């Protein structure tokens, strides 16, 4: 049985259901005793009381009460701002990890790096999934959510088929890659919206289209297959391009090799798709300010 819950933050704000599903990263933290299941639920947005209820349901279902709350960490987020820079933050992070943990453990190194970055930026919200939104949600989930420095990545998804089967397959592949990035970069918010729901008459040839928001405004846009790494786009190539824009912090040292040939993409009818609509954020046709607010 999987518990479900709804959390209300304000009377005038709609509530959204969430599941007790955890990411692989959460599972690693829980298995190592770094966080509890209840803390993982709070990080997803559940209130403390709702997180406790879901934890009890999870424990009853599993017959295992390892999911309990570490009371010392309940109010950790309120204490983050009291930390200074440098040594104070690193000492705080080290205190979260047992001395017996191997410093050479790749997971521990990544966790330490992520936590130090969270404490320095004052953000510790974790996402781990792609949030589907509609046009009325845009201002709240994108503009408002990014105002304090959070990166919000908007993926416009395919609504109708184009003249190229391969083009459409790549669009679906990018959707899958975005989900994998969301699972990997937990402190970046990823949302998706059907392209024509976001922008009326948005050309299907412009897809894939990714908008990157921060401080309430669009900072970058990647429009078309070529901007995402060409026909050979894969997880590494997409991550590399977002890292070049400063949206993600990557451990990659070079642009990964493409997964398929980039010379040309052919459709089933023998025609050609050259990615001619592909543009970077500096394109004259699309002014970044045009998309700062979506009514």
mmCIF file of C-alpha atoms in Angstrom:
data_model
loop_
_atom_site.group_PDB
_atom_site.id
_atom_site.type_symbol
_atom_site.label_atom_id
_atom_site.label_comp_id
_atom_site.label_asym_id
_atom_site.label_seq_id
_atom_site.Cartn_x
_atom_site.Cartn_y
_atom_site.Cartn_z
ATOM 1 C CA UNK A 1 0.000 0.000 0.000
ATOM 2 C CA UNK A 2 1.316 3.407 -0.889
ATOM 3 C CA UNK A 3 0.152 6.359 1.174
ATOM 4 C CA UNK A 4 -1.020 9.541 -0.466
ATOM 5 C CA UNK A 5 -1.506 12.939 1.049
ATOM 6 C CA UNK A 6 -2.366 16.539 0.348
ATOM 7 C CA UNK A 7 -0.716 19.493 1.996
ATOM 8 C CA UNK A 8 -2.241 22.974 2.253
ATOM 9 C CA UNK A 9 0.119 25.873 2.767
ATOM 10 C CA UNK A 10 -2.328 28.745 2.318
ATOM 11 C CA UNK A 11 -6.089 28.852 2.096
ATOM 12 C CA UNK A 12 -5.914 30.575 -1.269
ATOM 13 C CA UNK A 13 -3.319 28.235 -2.740
ATOM 14 C CA UNK A 14 -4.411 25.040 -4.497
ATOM 15 C CA UNK A 15 -3.254 21.768 -2.980
ATOM 16 C CA UNK A 16 -1.563 19.014 -4.940
ATOM 17 C CA UNK A 17 -1.400 15.325 -4.158
ATOM 18 C CA UNK A 18 1.962 13.664 -3.709
ATOM 19 C CA UNK A 19 3.064 10.087 -3.222
ATOM 20 C CA UNK A 20 5.365 8.459 -0.722
ATOM 21 C CA UNK A 21 7.646 7.375 -3.553
ATOM 22 C CA UNK A 22 11.270 8.309 -2.963
ATOM 23 C CA UNK A 23 14.071 8.894 -5.438
ATOM 24 C CA UNK A 24 17.130 6.651 -5.660
ATOM 25 C CA UNK A 25 19.087 9.457 -4.003
ATOM 26 C CA UNK A 26 16.604 9.520 -1.100
ATOM 27 C CA UNK A 27 16.859 5.748 -0.766
ATOM 28 C CA UNK A 28 20.639 5.976 -0.517
ATOM 29 C CA UNK A 29 20.410 8.636 2.189
ATOM 30 C CA UNK A 30 17.846 6.621 4.146
ATOM 31 C CA UNK A 31 19.848 3.399 3.892
ATOM 32 C CA UNK A 32 22.936 5.200 5.207
ATOM 33 C CA UNK A 33 21.036 6.793 8.060
ATOM 34 C CA UNK A 34 21.754 10.325 6.823
ATOM 35 C CA UNK A 35 18.049 11.211 6.671
ATOM 36 C CA UNK A 36 14.839 9.488 7.690
ATOM 37 C CA UNK A 37 11.886 8.655 5.484
ATOM 38 C CA UNK A 38 9.928 11.384 7.281
ATOM 39 C CA UNK A 39 12.557 13.978 6.418
ATOM 40 C CA UNK A 40 12.412 12.876 2.783
ATOM 41 C CA UNK A 41 8.655 13.509 2.812
ATOM 42 C CA UNK A 42 9.138 16.965 4.363
ATOM 43 C CA UNK A 43 11.706 17.763 1.663
ATOM 44 C CA UNK A 44 9.064 16.887 -0.958
ATOM 45 C CA UNK A 45 6.730 19.472 0.550
ATOM 46 C CA UNK A 46 4.692 17.587 3.142
ATOM 47 C CA UNK A 47 3.908 19.319 6.417
ATOM 48 C CA UNK A 48 5.527 17.742 9.516
ATOM 49 C CA UNK A 49 2.203 16.254 10.632
ATOM 50 C CA UNK A 50 1.451 14.854 7.175
ATOM 51 C CA UNK A 51 4.992 13.499 6.868
ATOM 52 C CA UNK A 52 4.608 11.771 10.230
ATOM 53 C CA UNK A 53 1.296 10.204 9.130
ATOM 54 C CA UNK A 54 2.817 8.933 5.884
ATOM 55 C CA UNK A 55 5.806 7.585 7.795
ATOM 56 C CA UNK A 56 3.522 5.621 10.099
ATOM 57 C CA UNK A 57 1.664 4.197 7.096
ATOM 58 C CA UNK A 58 4.946 3.264 5.467
ATOM 59 C CA UNK A 59 6.188 1.582 8.638
ATOM 60 C CA UNK A 60 2.940 -0.358 9.061
ATOM 61 C CA UNK A 61 3.099 -1.500 5.469
ATOM 62 C CA UNK A 62 6.738 -2.553 5.709
ATOM 63 C CA UNK A 63 6.521 -3.888 9.243
ATOM 64 C CA UNK A 64 9.707 -1.918 9.777
ATOM 65 C CA UNK A 65 10.041 1.141 11.977
ATOM 66 C CA UNK A 66 13.390 2.373 10.704
ATOM 67 C CA UNK A 67 11.505 5.204 9.022
ATOM 68 C CA UNK A 68 11.096 7.203 12.236
ATOM 69 C CA UNK A 69 11.921 10.865 12.673
ATOM 70 C CA UNK A 70 15.227 12.175 13.912
ATOM 71 C CA UNK A 71 13.884 15.055 15.997
ATOM 72 C CA UNK A 72 17.203 16.906 15.892
ATOM 73 C CA UNK A 73 16.728 17.495 12.160
ATOM 74 C CA UNK A 74 13.083 18.583 12.018
ATOM 75 C CA UNK A 75 13.905 22.270 12.131
ATOM 76 C CA UNK A 76 17.174 22.073 10.242
ATOM 77 C CA UNK A 77 15.962 24.348 7.459
ATOM 78 C CA UNK A 78 15.278 27.137 9.937
ATOM 79 C CA UNK A 79 18.833 26.858 11.235
ATOM 80 C CA UNK A 80 20.552 26.982 7.846
ATOM 81 C CA UNK A 81 20.556 30.767 7.671
ATOM 82 C CA UNK A 82 22.407 30.933 10.973
ATOM 83 C CA UNK A 83 25.441 29.219 9.478
ATOM 84 C CA UNK A 84 28.342 31.215 8.143
ATOM 85 C CA UNK A 85 30.390 30.535 5.053
ATOM 86 C CA UNK A 86 33.385 28.286 4.619
ATOM 87 C CA UNK A 87 34.498 26.161 7.556
ATOM 88 C CA UNK A 88 31.267 26.516 9.539
ATOM 89 C CA UNK A 89 29.220 25.088 6.683
ATOM 90 C CA UNK A 90 31.664 22.288 5.928
ATOM 91 C CA UNK A 91 31.780 21.332 9.609
ATOM 92 C CA UNK A 92 27.982 21.255 9.679
ATOM 93 C CA UNK A 93 27.870 18.953 6.658
ATOM 94 C CA UNK A 94 30.575 16.701 8.101
ATOM 95 C CA UNK A 95 28.528 16.410 11.264
ATOM 96 C CA UNK A 96 25.638 14.968 9.257
ATOM 97 C CA UNK A 97 27.808 12.097 8.052
ATOM 98 C CA UNK A 98 29.205 9.438 10.379
ATOM 99 C CA UNK A 99 32.964 9.456 10.813
ATOM 100 C CA UNK A 100 32.954 5.785 9.823
ATOM 101 C CA UNK A 101 31.762 6.656 6.315
ATOM 102 C CA UNK A 102 34.453 6.235 3.693
ATOM 103 C CA UNK A 103 35.516 9.612 2.303
ATOM 104 C CA UNK A 104 36.361 7.861 -0.959
ATOM 105 C CA UNK A 105 32.732 6.787 -1.393
ATOM 106 C CA UNK A 106 31.506 8.546 -4.547
ATOM 107 C CA UNK A 107 27.989 8.900 -3.171
ATOM 108 C CA UNK A 108 29.242 10.533 0.036
ATOM 109 C CA UNK A 109 31.382 12.965 -1.967
ATOM 110 C CA UNK A 110 28.406 13.970 -4.098
ATOM 111 C CA UNK A 111 26.175 14.308 -1.056
ATOM 112 C CA UNK A 112 28.736 16.481 0.731
ATOM 113 C CA UNK A 113 29.081 18.710 -2.340
ATOM 114 C CA UNK A 114 25.307 19.078 -2.726
ATOM 115 C CA UNK A 115 24.752 19.887 0.947
ATOM 116 C CA UNK A 116 27.497 22.511 1.028
ATOM 117 C CA UNK A 117 25.944 24.153 -2.031
ATOM 118 C CA UNK A 118 22.485 24.042 -0.412
ATOM 119 C CA UNK A 119 23.689 25.697 2.772
ATOM 120 C CA UNK A 120 25.635 28.391 0.922
ATOM 121 C CA UNK A 121 22.667 29.285 -1.272
ATOM 122 C CA UNK A 122 20.096 28.935 1.489
ATOM 123 C CA UNK A 123 18.042 26.433 -0.497
ATOM 124 C CA UNK A 124 17.423 22.875 0.611
ATOM 125 C CA UNK A 125 14.232 21.999 -1.240
ATOM 126 C CA UNK A 126 14.552 18.733 -3.113
ATOM 127 C CA UNK A 127 12.461 17.851 -6.147
ATOM 128 C CA UNK A 128 13.627 14.747 -7.978
ATOM 129 C CA UNK A 129 10.842 14.564 -10.552
ATOM 130 C CA UNK A 130 9.253 16.525 -13.390
ATOM 131 C CA UNK A 131 6.142 18.465 -12.390
ATOM 132 C CA UNK A 132 3.468 18.659 -15.111
ATOM 133 C CA UNK A 133 1.896 22.125 -15.154
ATOM 134 C CA UNK A 134 -0.815 23.952 -17.068
ATOM 135 C CA UNK A 135 -0.848 27.536 -18.310
ATOM 136 C CA UNK A 136 -2.548 28.938 -15.156
ATOM 137 C CA UNK A 137 0.197 27.309 -13.050
ATOM 138 C CA UNK A 138 3.044 28.996 -14.919
ATOM 139 C CA UNK A 139 3.444 32.163 -12.870
ATOM 140 C CA UNK A 140 3.385 30.295 -9.550
ATOM 141 C CA UNK A 141 5.427 27.238 -10.510
ATOM 142 C CA UNK A 142 7.961 29.015 -12.737
ATOM 143 C CA UNK A 143 8.263 32.781 -12.217
ATOM 144 C CA UNK A 144 7.487 32.873 -8.503
ATOM 145 C CA UNK A 145 9.347 29.647 -7.743
ATOM 146 C CA UNK A 146 12.535 30.980 -9.346
ATOM 147 C CA UNK A 147 12.520 34.443 -7.726
ATOM 148 C CA UNK A 148 14.916 33.567 -4.893
ATOM 149 C CA UNK A 149 17.572 32.081 -7.142
ATOM 150 C CA UNK A 150 16.210 28.592 -7.776
ATOM 151 C CA UNK A 151 16.743 27.326 -11.300
ATOM 152 C CA UNK A 152 13.481 26.208 -12.898
ATOM 153 C CA UNK A 153 13.751 24.302 -16.169
ATOM 154 C CA UNK A 154 10.641 24.259 -18.349
ATOM 155 C CA UNK A 155 10.365 21.564 -21.002
ATOM 156 C CA UNK A 156 7.782 22.195 -23.724
ATOM 157 C CA UNK A 157 6.448 18.810 -24.785
ATOM 158 C CA UNK A 158 5.163 17.535 -28.110
ATOM 159 C CA UNK A 159 1.422 18.018 -28.719
ATOM 160 C CA UNK A 160 1.145 16.911 -32.332
ATOM 161 C CA UNK A 161 3.283 15.039 -34.807
ATOM 162 C CA UNK A 162 5.640 16.783 -37.187
ATOM 163 C CA UNK A 163 6.666 15.760 -40.706
ATOM 164 C CA UNK A 164 9.591 13.785 -39.303
ATOM 165 C CA UNK A 165 9.153 10.561 -37.379
ATOM 166 C CA UNK A 166 12.739 10.773 -36.156
ATOM 167 C CA UNK A 167 12.214 14.324 -34.955
ATOM 168 C CA UNK A 168 9.239 13.232 -32.872
ATOM 169 C CA UNK A 169 11.161 10.267 -31.477
ATOM 170 C CA UNK A 170 13.933 12.610 -30.359
ATOM 171 C CA UNK A 171 11.366 14.873 -28.684
ATOM 172 C CA UNK A 172 10.086 11.916 -26.669
ATOM 173 C CA UNK A 173 13.653 10.912 -25.897
ATOM 174 C CA UNK A 174 14.390 14.399 -24.553
ATOM 175 C CA UNK A 175 11.345 14.117 -22.280
ATOM 176 C CA UNK A 176 12.865 10.957 -20.830
ATOM 177 C CA UNK A 177 16.264 12.637 -20.451
ATOM 178 C CA UNK A 178 14.663 15.538 -18.591
ATOM 179 C CA UNK A 179 13.173 13.053 -16.114
ATOM 180 C CA UNK A 180 16.607 11.534 -15.554
ATOM 181 C CA UNK A 181 18.152 14.962 -14.993
ATOM 182 C CA UNK A 182 15.412 15.783 -12.490
ATOM 183 C CA UNK A 183 16.237 12.610 -10.586
ATOM 184 C CA UNK A 184 19.947 13.500 -10.623
ATOM 185 C CA UNK A 185 19.837 17.236 -9.856
ATOM 186 C CA UNK A 186 17.475 17.385 -6.900
ATOM 187 C CA UNK A 187 17.922 21.093 -6.201
ATOM 188 C CA UNK A 188 16.783 22.147 -9.665
ATOM 189 C CA UNK A 189 13.065 22.293 -10.350
ATOM 190 C CA UNK A 190 11.934 20.673 -13.596
ATOM 191 C CA UNK A 191 8.462 21.243 -15.017
ATOM 192 C CA UNK A 192 6.807 20.212 -18.268
ATOM 193 C CA UNK A 193 3.931 21.667 -20.222
ATOM 194 C CA UNK A 194 2.423 20.896 -23.653
ATOM 195 C CA UNK A 195 3.980 23.378 -26.058
ATOM 196 C CA UNK A 196 0.776 24.887 -27.438
ATOM 197 C CA UNK A 197 -0.686 25.161 -23.947
ATOM 198 C CA UNK A 198 2.279 27.290 -22.951
ATOM 199 C CA UNK A 199 2.568 29.353 -26.130
ATOM 200 C CA UNK A 200 -0.249 29.374 -28.656
ATOM 201 C CA UNK A 201 0.796 28.296 -32.163
ATOM 202 C CA UNK A 202 4.311 27.352 -31.022
ATOM 203 C CA UNK A 203 5.746 25.564 -34.116
ATOM 204 C CA UNK A 204 6.219 21.846 -33.622
ATOM 205 C CA UNK A 205 9.504 22.167 -35.525
ATOM 206 C CA UNK A 206 10.824 24.283 -32.642
ATOM 207 C CA UNK A 207 10.692 21.288 -30.324
ATOM 208 C CA UNK A 208 12.445 20.210 -28.222
ATOM 209 C CA UNK A 209 12.283 23.577 -26.454
ATOM 210 C CA UNK A 210 13.700 24.199 -23.002
ATOM 211 C CA UNK A 211 13.397 27.455 -21.057
ATOM 212 C CA UNK A 212 15.617 28.111 -18.035
ATOM 213 C CA UNK A 213 14.268 30.524 -15.413
ATOM 214 C CA UNK A 214 15.964 32.184 -12.451
ATOM 215 C CA UNK A 215 15.156 35.285 -10.412
ATOM 216 C CA UNK A 216 11.667 35.340 -11.875
ATOM 217 C CA UNK A 217 12.769 35.684 -15.500
ATOM 218 C CA UNK A 218 13.933 33.532 -18.357
ATOM 219 C CA UNK A 219 17.712 33.433 -18.465
ATOM 220 C CA UNK A 220 18.298 30.974 -21.311
ATOM 221 C CA UNK A 221 16.360 29.146 -23.992
ATOM 222 C CA UNK A 222 17.349 26.104 -26.007
ATOM 223 C CA UNK A 223 15.141 25.746 -29.064
ATOM 224 C CA UNK A 224 15.462 22.870 -31.483
ATOM 225 C CA UNK A 225 17.392 19.628 -31.629
ATOM 226 C CA UNK A 226 20.756 21.144 -32.516
ATOM 227 C CA UNK A 227 20.913 23.250 -29.354
ATOM 228 C CA UNK A 228 20.509 20.120 -27.213
ATOM 229 C CA UNK A 229 23.320 18.172 -28.818
ATOM 230 C CA UNK A 230 21.929 17.264 -32.215
ATOM 231 C CA UNK A 231 20.378 13.993 -33.312
ATOM 232 C CA UNK A 232 22.811 12.192 -31.019
ATOM 233 C CA UNK A 233 21.477 13.887 -27.889
ATOM 234 C CA UNK A 234 21.869 11.800 -24.761
ATOM 235 C CA UNK A 235 21.885 12.433 -21.021
ATOM 236 C CA UNK A 236 25.488 13.579 -20.938
ATOM 237 C CA UNK A 237 25.192 15.925 -23.918
ATOM 238 C CA UNK A 238 22.083 17.581 -22.498
ATOM 239 C CA UNK A 239 23.679 17.882 -19.051
ATOM 240 C CA UNK A 240 26.824 19.372 -20.615
ATOM 241 C CA UNK A 241 24.884 22.091 -22.435
ATOM 242 C CA UNK A 242 22.901 23.091 -19.366
ATOM 243 C CA UNK A 243 26.146 23.154 -17.387
ATOM 244 C CA UNK A 244 27.741 25.488 -19.951
ATOM 245 C CA UNK A 245 24.862 27.892 -19.311
ATOM 246 C CA UNK A 246 25.489 27.705 -15.562
ATOM 247 C CA UNK A 247 22.183 25.986 -14.850
ATOM 248 C CA UNK A 248 23.703 22.733 -13.582
ATOM 249 C CA UNK A 249 26.967 21.832 -11.881
ATOM 250 C CA UNK A 250 28.435 18.822 -13.641
ATOM 251 C CA UNK A 251 31.340 16.476 -13.063
ATOM 252 C CA UNK A 252 31.686 15.967 -16.811
ATOM 253 C CA UNK A 253 35.027 17.098 -18.197
ATOM 254 C CA UNK A 254 34.114 16.991 -21.884
ATOM 255 C CA UNK A 255 31.083 16.989 -24.142
ATOM 256 C CA UNK A 256 30.071 13.300 -24.361
ATOM 257 C CA UNK A 257 29.966 11.574 -27.720
ATOM 258 C CA UNK A 258 26.602 11.506 -29.517
ATOM 259 C CA UNK A 259 24.425 8.417 -29.356
ATOM 260 C CA UNK A 260 23.789 8.449 -33.096
ATOM 261 C CA UNK A 261 24.977 10.251 -36.211
ATOM 262 C CA UNK A 262 24.460 14.007 -36.157
ATOM 263 C CA UNK A 263 24.946 14.652 -39.848
ATOM 264 C CA UNK A 264 21.298 14.450 -40.806
ATOM 265 C CA UNK A 265 18.005 13.168 -39.465
ATOM 266 C CA UNK A 266 15.786 11.400 -42.021
ATOM 267 C CA UNK A 267 12.070 10.869 -41.689
ATOM 268 C CA UNK A 268 10.158 7.823 -42.872
ATOM 269 C CA UNK A 269 9.238 9.487 -46.160
ATOM 270 C CA UNK A 270 12.860 10.114 -47.070
ATOM 271 C CA UNK A 271 12.730 13.807 -46.321
ATOM 272 C CA UNK A 272 15.262 15.675 -44.246
ATOM 273 C CA UNK A 273 15.122 17.562 -40.986
ATOM 274 C CA UNK A 274 18.100 19.818 -40.497
ATOM 275 C CA UNK A 275 17.103 21.392 -37.219
ATOM 276 C CA UNK A 276 16.882 24.719 -39.022
ATOM 277 C CA UNK A 277 14.652 26.147 -36.292
ATOM 278 C CA UNK A 278 17.345 25.545 -33.690
ATOM 279 C CA UNK A 279 18.428 28.690 -31.886
ATOM 280 C CA UNK A 280 20.280 29.733 -28.796
ATOM 281 C CA UNK A 281 18.954 32.265 -26.326
ATOM 282 C CA UNK A 282 20.521 35.118 -28.270
ATOM 283 C CA UNK A 283 18.259 34.551 -31.271
ATOM 284 C CA UNK A 284 16.626 37.702 -32.604
ATOM 285 C CA UNK A 285 13.378 35.920 -33.415
ATOM 286 C CA UNK A 286 12.650 35.084 -29.788
ATOM 287 C CA UNK A 287 13.254 37.768 -27.210
ATOM 288 C CA UNK A 288 13.795 36.311 -23.741
ATOM 289 C CA UNK A 289 11.643 39.058 -22.217
ATOM 290 C CA UNK A 290 8.685 37.851 -24.284
ATOM 291 C CA UNK A 291 8.373 34.818 -22.030
ATOM 292 C CA UNK A 292 9.008 36.386 -18.616
ATOM 293 C CA UNK A 293 5.309 36.157 -17.778
ATOM 294 C CA UNK A 294 2.713 33.784 -19.149
ATOM 295 C CA UNK A 295 -0.850 34.839 -18.445
#
